[in-house]
Tab-separated table of C-alpha atoms and ligand atoms in Angstrom:
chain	number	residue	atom	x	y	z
O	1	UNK	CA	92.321	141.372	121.844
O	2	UNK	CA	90.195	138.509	121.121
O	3	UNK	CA	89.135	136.406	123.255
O	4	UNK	CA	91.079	132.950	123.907
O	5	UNK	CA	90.579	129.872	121.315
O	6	UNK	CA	90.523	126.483	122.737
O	7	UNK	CA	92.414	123.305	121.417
O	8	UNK	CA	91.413	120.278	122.311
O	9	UNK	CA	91.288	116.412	120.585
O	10	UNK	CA	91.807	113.004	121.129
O	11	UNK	CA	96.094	113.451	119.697
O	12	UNK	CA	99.134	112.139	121.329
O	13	UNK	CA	101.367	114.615	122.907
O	14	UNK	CA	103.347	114.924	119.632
O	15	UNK	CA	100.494	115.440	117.391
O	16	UNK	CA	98.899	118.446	119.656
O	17	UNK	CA	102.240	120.025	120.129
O	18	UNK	CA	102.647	120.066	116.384
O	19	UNK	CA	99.107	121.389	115.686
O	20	UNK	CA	99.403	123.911	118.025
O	21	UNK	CA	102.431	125.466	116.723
O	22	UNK	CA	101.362	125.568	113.287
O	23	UNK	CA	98.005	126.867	114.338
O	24	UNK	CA	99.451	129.621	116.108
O	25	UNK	CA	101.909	130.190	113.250
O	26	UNK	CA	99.060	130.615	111.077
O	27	UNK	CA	97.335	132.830	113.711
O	28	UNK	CA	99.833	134.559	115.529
O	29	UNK	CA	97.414	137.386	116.652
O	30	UNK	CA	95.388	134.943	118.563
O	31	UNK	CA	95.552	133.148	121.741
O	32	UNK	CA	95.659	129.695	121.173
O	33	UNK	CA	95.686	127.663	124.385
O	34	UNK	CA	94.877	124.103	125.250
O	35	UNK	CA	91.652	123.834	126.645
O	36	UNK	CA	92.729	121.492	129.446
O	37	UNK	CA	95.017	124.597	130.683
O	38	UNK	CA	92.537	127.327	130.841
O	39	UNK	CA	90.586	127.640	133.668
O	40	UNK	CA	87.124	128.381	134.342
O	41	UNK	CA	87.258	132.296	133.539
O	42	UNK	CA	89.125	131.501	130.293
O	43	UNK	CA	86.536	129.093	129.404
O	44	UNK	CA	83.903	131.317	129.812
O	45	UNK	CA	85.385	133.852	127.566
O	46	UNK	CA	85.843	131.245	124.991
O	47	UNK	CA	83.661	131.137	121.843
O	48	UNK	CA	86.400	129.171	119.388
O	49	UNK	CA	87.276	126.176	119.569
O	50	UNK	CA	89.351	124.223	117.690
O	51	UNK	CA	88.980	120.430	117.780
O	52	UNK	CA	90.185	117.361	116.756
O	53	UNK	CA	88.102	114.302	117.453
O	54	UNK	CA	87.647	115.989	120.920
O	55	UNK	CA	86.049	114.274	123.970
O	56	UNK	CA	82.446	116.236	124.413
O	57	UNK	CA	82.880	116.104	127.759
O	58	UNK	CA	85.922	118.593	127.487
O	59	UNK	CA	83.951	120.698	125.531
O	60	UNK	CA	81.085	120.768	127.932
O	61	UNK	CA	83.677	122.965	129.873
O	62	UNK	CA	83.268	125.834	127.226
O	63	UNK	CA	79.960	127.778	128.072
O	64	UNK	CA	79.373	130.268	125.586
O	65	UNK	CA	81.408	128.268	122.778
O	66	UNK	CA	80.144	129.694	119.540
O	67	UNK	CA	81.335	127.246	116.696
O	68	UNK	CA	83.983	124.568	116.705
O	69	UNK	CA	86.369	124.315	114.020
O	70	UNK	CA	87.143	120.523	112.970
O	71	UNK	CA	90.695	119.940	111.485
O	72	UNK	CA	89.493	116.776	109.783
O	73	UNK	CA	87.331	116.660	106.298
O	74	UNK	CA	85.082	113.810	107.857
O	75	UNK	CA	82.600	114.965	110.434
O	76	UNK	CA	80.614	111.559	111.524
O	77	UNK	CA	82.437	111.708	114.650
O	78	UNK	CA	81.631	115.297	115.535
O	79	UNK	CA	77.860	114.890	114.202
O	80	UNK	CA	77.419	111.238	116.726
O	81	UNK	CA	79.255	112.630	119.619
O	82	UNK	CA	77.586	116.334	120.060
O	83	UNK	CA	74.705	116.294	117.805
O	84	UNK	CA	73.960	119.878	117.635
O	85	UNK	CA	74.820	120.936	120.537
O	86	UNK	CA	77.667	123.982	118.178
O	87	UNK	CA	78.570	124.567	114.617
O	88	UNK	CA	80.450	122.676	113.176
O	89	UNK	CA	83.204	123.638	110.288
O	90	UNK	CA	84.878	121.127	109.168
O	91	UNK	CA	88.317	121.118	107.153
O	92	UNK	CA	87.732	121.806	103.412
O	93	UNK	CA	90.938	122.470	102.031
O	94	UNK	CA	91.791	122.256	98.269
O	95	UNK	CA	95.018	121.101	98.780
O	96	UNK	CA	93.590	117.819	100.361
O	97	UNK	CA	91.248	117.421	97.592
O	98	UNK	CA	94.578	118.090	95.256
O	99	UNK	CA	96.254	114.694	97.247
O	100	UNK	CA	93.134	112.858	97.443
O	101	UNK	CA	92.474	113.285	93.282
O	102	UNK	CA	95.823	112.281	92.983
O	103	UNK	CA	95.572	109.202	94.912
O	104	UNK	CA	92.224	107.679	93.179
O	105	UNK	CA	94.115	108.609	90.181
O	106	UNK	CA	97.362	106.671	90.784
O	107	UNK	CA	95.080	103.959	92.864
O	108	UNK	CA	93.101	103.433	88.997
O	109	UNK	CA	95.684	103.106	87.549
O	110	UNK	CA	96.902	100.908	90.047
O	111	UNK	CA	93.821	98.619	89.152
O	112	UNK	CA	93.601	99.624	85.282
O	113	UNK	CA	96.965	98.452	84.567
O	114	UNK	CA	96.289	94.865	86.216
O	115	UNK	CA	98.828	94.979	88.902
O	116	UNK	CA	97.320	93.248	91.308
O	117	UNK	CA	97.055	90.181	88.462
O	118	UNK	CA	100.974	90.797	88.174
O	119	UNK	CA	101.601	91.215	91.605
O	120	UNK	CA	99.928	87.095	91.931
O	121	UNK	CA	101.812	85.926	89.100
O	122	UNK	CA	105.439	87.575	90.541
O	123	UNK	CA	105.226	85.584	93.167
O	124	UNK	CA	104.078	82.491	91.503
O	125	UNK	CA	107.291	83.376	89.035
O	126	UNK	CA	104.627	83.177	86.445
O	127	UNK	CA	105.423	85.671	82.721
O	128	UNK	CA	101.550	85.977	81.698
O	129	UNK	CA	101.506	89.150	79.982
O	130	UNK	CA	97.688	90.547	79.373
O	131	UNK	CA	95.987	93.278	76.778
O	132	UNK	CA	96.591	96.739	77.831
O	133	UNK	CA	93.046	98.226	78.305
O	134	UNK	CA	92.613	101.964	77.622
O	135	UNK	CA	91.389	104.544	80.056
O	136	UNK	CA	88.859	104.877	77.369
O	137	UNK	CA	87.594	101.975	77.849
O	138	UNK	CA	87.316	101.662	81.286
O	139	UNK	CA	84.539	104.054	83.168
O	140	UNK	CA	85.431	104.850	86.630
O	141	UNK	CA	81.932	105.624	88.896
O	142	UNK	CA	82.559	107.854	91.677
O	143	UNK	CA	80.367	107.704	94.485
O	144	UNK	CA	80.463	111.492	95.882
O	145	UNK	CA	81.172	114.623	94.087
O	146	UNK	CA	81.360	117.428	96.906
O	147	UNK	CA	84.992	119.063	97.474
O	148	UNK	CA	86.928	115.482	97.092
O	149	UNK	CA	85.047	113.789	94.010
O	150	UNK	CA	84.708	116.985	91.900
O	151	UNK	CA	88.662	117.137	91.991
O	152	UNK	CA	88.647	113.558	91.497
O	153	UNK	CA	86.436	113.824	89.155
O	154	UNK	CA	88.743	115.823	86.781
O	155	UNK	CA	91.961	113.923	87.184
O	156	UNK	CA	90.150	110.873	85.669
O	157	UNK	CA	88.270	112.924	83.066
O	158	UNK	CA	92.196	114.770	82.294
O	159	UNK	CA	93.613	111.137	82.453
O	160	UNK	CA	90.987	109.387	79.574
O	161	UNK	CA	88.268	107.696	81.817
O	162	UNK	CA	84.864	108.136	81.529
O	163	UNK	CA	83.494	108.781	84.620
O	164	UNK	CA	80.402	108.687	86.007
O	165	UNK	CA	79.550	110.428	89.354
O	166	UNK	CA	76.587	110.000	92.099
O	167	UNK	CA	75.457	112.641	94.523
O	168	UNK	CA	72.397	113.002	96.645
O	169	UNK	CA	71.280	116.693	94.677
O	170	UNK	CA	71.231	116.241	90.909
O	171	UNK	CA	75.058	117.667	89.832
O	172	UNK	CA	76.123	119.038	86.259
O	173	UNK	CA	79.439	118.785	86.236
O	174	UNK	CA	81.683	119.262	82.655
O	175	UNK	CA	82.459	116.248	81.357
O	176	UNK	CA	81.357	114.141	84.351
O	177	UNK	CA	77.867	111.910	83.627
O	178	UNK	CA	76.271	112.673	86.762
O	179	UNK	CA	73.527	110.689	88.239
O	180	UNK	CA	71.599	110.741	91.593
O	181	UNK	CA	69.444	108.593	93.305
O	182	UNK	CA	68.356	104.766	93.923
O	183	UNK	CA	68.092	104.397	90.102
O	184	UNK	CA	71.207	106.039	89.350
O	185	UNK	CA	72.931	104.435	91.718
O	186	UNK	CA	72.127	101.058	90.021
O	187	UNK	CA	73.129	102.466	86.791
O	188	UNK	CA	76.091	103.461	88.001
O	189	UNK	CA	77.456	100.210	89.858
O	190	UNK	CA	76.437	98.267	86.424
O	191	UNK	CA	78.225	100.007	84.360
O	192	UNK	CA	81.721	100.845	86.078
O	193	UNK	CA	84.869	98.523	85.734
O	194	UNK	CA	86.034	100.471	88.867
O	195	UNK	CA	83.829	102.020	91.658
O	196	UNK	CA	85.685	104.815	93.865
O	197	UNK	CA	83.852	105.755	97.136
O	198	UNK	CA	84.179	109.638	98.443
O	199	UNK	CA	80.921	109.644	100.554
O	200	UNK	CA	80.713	110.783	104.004
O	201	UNK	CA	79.406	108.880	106.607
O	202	UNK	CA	76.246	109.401	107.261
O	203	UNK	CA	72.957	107.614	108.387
O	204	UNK	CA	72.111	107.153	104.476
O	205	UNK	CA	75.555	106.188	103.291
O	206	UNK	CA	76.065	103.529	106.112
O	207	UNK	CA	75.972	100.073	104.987
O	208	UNK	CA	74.947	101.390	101.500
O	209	UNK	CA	77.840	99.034	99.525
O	210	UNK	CA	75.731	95.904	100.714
O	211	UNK	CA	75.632	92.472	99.475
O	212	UNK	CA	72.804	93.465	96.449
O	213	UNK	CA	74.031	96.593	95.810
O	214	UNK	CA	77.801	94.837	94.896
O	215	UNK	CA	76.227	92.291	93.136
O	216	UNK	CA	75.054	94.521	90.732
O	217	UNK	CA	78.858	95.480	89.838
O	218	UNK	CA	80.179	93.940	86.438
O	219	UNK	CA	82.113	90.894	87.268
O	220	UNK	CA	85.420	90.980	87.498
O	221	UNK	CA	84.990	95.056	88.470
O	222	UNK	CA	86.931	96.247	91.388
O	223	UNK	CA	86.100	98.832	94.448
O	224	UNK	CA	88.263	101.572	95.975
O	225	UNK	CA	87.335	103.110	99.342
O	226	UNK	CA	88.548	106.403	100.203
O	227	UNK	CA	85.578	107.072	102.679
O	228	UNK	CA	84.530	105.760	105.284
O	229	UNK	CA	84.655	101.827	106.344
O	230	UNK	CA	81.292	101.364	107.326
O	231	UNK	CA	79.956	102.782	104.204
O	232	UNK	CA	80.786	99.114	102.967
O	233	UNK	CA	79.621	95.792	104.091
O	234	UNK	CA	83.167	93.808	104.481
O	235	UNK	CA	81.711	91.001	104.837
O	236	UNK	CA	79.786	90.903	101.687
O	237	UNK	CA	82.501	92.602	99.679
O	238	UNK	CA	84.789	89.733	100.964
O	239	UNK	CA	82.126	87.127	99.371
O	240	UNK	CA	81.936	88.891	96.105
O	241	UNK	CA	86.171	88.798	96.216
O	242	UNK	CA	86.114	85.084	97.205
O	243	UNK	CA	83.986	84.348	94.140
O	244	UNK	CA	85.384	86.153	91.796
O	245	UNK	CA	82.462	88.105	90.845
O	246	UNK	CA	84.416	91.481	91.885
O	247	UNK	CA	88.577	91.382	91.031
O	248	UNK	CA	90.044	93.813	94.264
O	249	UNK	CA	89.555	96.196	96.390
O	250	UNK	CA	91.411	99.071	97.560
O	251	UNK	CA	90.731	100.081	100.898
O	252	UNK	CA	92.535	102.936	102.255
O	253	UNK	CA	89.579	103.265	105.653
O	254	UNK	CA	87.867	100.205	107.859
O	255	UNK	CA	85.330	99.623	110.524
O	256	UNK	CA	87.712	99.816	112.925
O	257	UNK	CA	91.291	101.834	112.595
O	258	UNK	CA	93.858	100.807	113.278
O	259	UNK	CA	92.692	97.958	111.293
O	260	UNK	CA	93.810	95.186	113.724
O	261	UNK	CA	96.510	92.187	113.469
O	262	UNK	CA	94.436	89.644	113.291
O	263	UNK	CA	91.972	90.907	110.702
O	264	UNK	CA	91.716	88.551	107.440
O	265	UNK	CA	91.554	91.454	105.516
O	266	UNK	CA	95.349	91.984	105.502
O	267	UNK	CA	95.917	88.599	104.261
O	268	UNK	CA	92.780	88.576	101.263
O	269	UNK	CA	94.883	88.039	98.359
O	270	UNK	CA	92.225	90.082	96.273
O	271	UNK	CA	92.232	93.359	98.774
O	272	UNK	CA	95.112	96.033	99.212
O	273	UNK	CA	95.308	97.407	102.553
O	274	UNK	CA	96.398	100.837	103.101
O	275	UNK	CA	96.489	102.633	106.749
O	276	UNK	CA	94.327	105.840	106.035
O	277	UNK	CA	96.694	107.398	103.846
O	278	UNK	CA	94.618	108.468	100.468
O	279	UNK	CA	94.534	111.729	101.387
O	280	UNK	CA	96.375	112.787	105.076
O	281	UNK	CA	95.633	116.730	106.450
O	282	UNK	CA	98.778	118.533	105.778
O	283	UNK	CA	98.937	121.087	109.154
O	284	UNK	CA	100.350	123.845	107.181
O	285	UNK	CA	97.957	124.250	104.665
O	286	UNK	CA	94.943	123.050	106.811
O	287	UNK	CA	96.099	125.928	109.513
O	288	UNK	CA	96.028	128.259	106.962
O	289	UNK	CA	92.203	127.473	105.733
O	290	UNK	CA	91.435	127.596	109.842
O	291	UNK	CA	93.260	131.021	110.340
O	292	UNK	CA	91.131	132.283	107.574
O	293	UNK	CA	88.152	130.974	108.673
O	294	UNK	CA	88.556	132.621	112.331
O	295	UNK	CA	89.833	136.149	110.561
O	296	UNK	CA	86.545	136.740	108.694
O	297	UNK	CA	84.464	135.664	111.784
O	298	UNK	CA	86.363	137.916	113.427
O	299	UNK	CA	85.829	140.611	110.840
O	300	UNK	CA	82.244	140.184	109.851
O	301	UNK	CA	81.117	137.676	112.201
O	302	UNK	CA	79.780	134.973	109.852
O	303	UNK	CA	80.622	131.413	109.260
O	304	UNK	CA	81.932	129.289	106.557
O	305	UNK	CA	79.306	126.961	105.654
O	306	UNK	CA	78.784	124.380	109.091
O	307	UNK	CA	78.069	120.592	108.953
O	308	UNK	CA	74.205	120.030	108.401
O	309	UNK	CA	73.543	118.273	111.532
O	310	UNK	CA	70.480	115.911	110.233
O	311	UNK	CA	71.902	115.664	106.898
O	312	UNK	CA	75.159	114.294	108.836
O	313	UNK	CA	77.340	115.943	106.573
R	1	NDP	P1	81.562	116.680	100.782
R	1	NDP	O1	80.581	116.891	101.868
R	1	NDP	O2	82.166	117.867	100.130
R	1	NDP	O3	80.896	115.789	99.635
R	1	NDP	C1	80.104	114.683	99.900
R	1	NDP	C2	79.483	114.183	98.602
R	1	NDP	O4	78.743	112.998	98.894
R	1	NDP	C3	78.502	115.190	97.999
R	1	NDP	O5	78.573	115.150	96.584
R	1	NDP	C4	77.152	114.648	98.482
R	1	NDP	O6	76.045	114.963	97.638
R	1	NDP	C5	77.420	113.165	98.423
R	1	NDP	N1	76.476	112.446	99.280
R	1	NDP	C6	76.307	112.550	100.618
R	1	NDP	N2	75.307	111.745	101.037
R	1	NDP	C7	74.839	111.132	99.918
R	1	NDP	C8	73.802	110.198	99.697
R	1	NDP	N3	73.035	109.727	100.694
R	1	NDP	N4	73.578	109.792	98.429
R	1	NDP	C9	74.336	110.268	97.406
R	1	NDP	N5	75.341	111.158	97.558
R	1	NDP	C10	75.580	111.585	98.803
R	1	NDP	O7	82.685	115.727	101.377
R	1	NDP	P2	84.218	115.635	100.921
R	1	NDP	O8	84.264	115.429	99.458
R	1	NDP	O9	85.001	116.761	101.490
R	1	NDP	O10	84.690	114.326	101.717
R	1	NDP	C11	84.048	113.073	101.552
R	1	NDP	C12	84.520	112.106	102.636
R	1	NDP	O11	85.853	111.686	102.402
R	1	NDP	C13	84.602	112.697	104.047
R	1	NDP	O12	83.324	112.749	104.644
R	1	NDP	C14	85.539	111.737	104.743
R	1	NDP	O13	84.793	110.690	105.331
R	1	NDP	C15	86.373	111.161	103.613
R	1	NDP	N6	87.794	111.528	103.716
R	1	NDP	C16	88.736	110.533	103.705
R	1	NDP	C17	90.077	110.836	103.765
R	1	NDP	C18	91.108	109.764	103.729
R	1	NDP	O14	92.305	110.049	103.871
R	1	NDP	N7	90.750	108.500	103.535
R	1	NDP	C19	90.544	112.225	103.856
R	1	NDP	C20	89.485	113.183	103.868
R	1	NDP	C21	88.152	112.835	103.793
R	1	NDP	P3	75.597	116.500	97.389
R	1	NDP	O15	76.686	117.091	96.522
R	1	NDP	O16	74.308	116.366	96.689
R	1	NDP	O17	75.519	117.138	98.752
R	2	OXD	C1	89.529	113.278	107.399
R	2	OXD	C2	90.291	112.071	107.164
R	2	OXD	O1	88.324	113.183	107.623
R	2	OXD	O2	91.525	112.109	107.208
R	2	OXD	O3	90.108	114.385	107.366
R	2	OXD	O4	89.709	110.997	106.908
């Protein structure tokens, strides 16, 4: 029998008793416990965990923890908050890539097909009907093309857009004009009606969306953020939206989250606010890509590829 694996995050009751009944559905041969219930035998024996924004200082109980297994995609938290102190896995799960790809798709089209321009005039009872613009026409650039971008990637390229796609290692991807670096990063933002951001967060990527690097967008392009918040400067994007110089923005993550009542961001009449919803972790499927990750450690004791700690993703 193998030893105990711990589960521990930040969740509300609710949340962890859900988890932990589809992770042990997934797993049923192993012993999946709450770390605040085991005591200090159990926690020696421990060398899984499996976390969920958890508080290091629970972890710190774990002695001989060998790797943690993150049920989120997004691993800024993890990387800040215990440096590299374990392994880190974090969730890569095709079937979130499948939801997210759908979402910048239907989010595109969103912006493609002018709604937020019909949205305005609805509610000033105003008919203004406008020229139908092709996919063809319109190049989507995709900042990020690891597990999320690559499937989002294809949608667009299946649905008619050009698409153009950054990464920090030079990519070839079918049908996708890749580009990496400073320089292609400028090419990029000049040339795409709509930017879509599927970065991580990361000391490189923080702040990178900044006043100059918007102003280099066409005018009257538009920005979706799948990401992270910080990745964008608000402030700045909210002065390019207040000119005119950039049409919308889609914004699915913020700085802070909840994003709060007061913030003017829910009230911009050029931003759609969504509540981190592009692409939520479905528990049975990401339980299933965590029970499989555990089996083969189990059976020839190596990992799935772990979170490059000074990369920060
Ligand atoms: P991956 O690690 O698979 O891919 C990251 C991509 O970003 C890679 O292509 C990587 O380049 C590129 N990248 C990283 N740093 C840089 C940089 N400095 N310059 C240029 N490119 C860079 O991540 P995922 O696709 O799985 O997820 C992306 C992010 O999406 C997550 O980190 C998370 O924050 C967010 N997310 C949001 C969700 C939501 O519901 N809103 C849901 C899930 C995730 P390279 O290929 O060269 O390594
Ligand atoms: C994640 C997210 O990182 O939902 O999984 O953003």
């Amino acid at each position: 029998m193998p030893p105990p694996i711990a589960f521990t995050g930040r969740l509300d009751a609710a949340d962890e008793s859900l988890w932990l009944a589809t992770l042990r559905t997934a797993l049923p041969e192993a012993e999946i416990r709450p770390l605040r219930e085991l005591a200090a035998t159990a926690c020696a024996a421990v060398d899984i965990a499996i976390v969920a924004n958890p508080d290091p200082a629970e972890l710190a109980r774990l002695p001989n923890l060998a790797w943690i297994h993150s049920l989120w995609a997004g691993a800024e938290r993890l990387v800040a908050e215990l440096g590299d102190r374990v392994p880190i896995v974090r969730l890569v799960d095709p079937d979130l890539a499948r939801v997210m790809g759908e979402a910048v798709l239907a989010w595109t089209y969103f912006l493609s097909r002018d709604m937020p321009a019909y949205a305005q005039a609805q509610r000033a009872h105003r008919w203004v009907p406008r020229p139908y613009r092709s996919p063809s026409t319109t190049p989507v650039g995709l900042l990020g093309l690891g597990t999320l971008g690559q499937v989002a990637a294809r949608r667009l390229g299946e649905a008619g857009f050009p698409v153009i796609g950054w990464s920090r290692t030079a990519k070839t991807i079918d049908g996708v004009e890749t580009v990496c670096g400073d320089t292609g990063l400028a090419a990029l933002l000049a040339r795409a009606t709509i930017t879509v951001c599927l970065l991580p967060l990361t000391p490189d990527t923080r702040g990178l969306l900044d006043a100059a690097r918007l102003a280099l967008m066409p005018r009257g392009a538009a920005l979706i953020n799948f990401a992270r918040g910080p990745i964008v400067d608000t402030r700045a994007l909210c002065a390019a939206l207040d000119t005119g110089a950039l049409s919308h923005a889609v914004l699915d993550v913020f700085d802070n989250e909840p994003l709060e009542a007061t913030s003017p961001l829910w009230d911009h009449p050029a931003i759609s606010v969504l509540p981190h919803v592009s692409a939520p972790t479905n528990p049975e499927t990401a339980a299933a890509i965590v029970a499989g990750n555990i089996r083969r450690f189990w059976a020839s004791g190596t990992l799935p590829g772990t979170v490059d700690i000074a990369r920060g993703y």
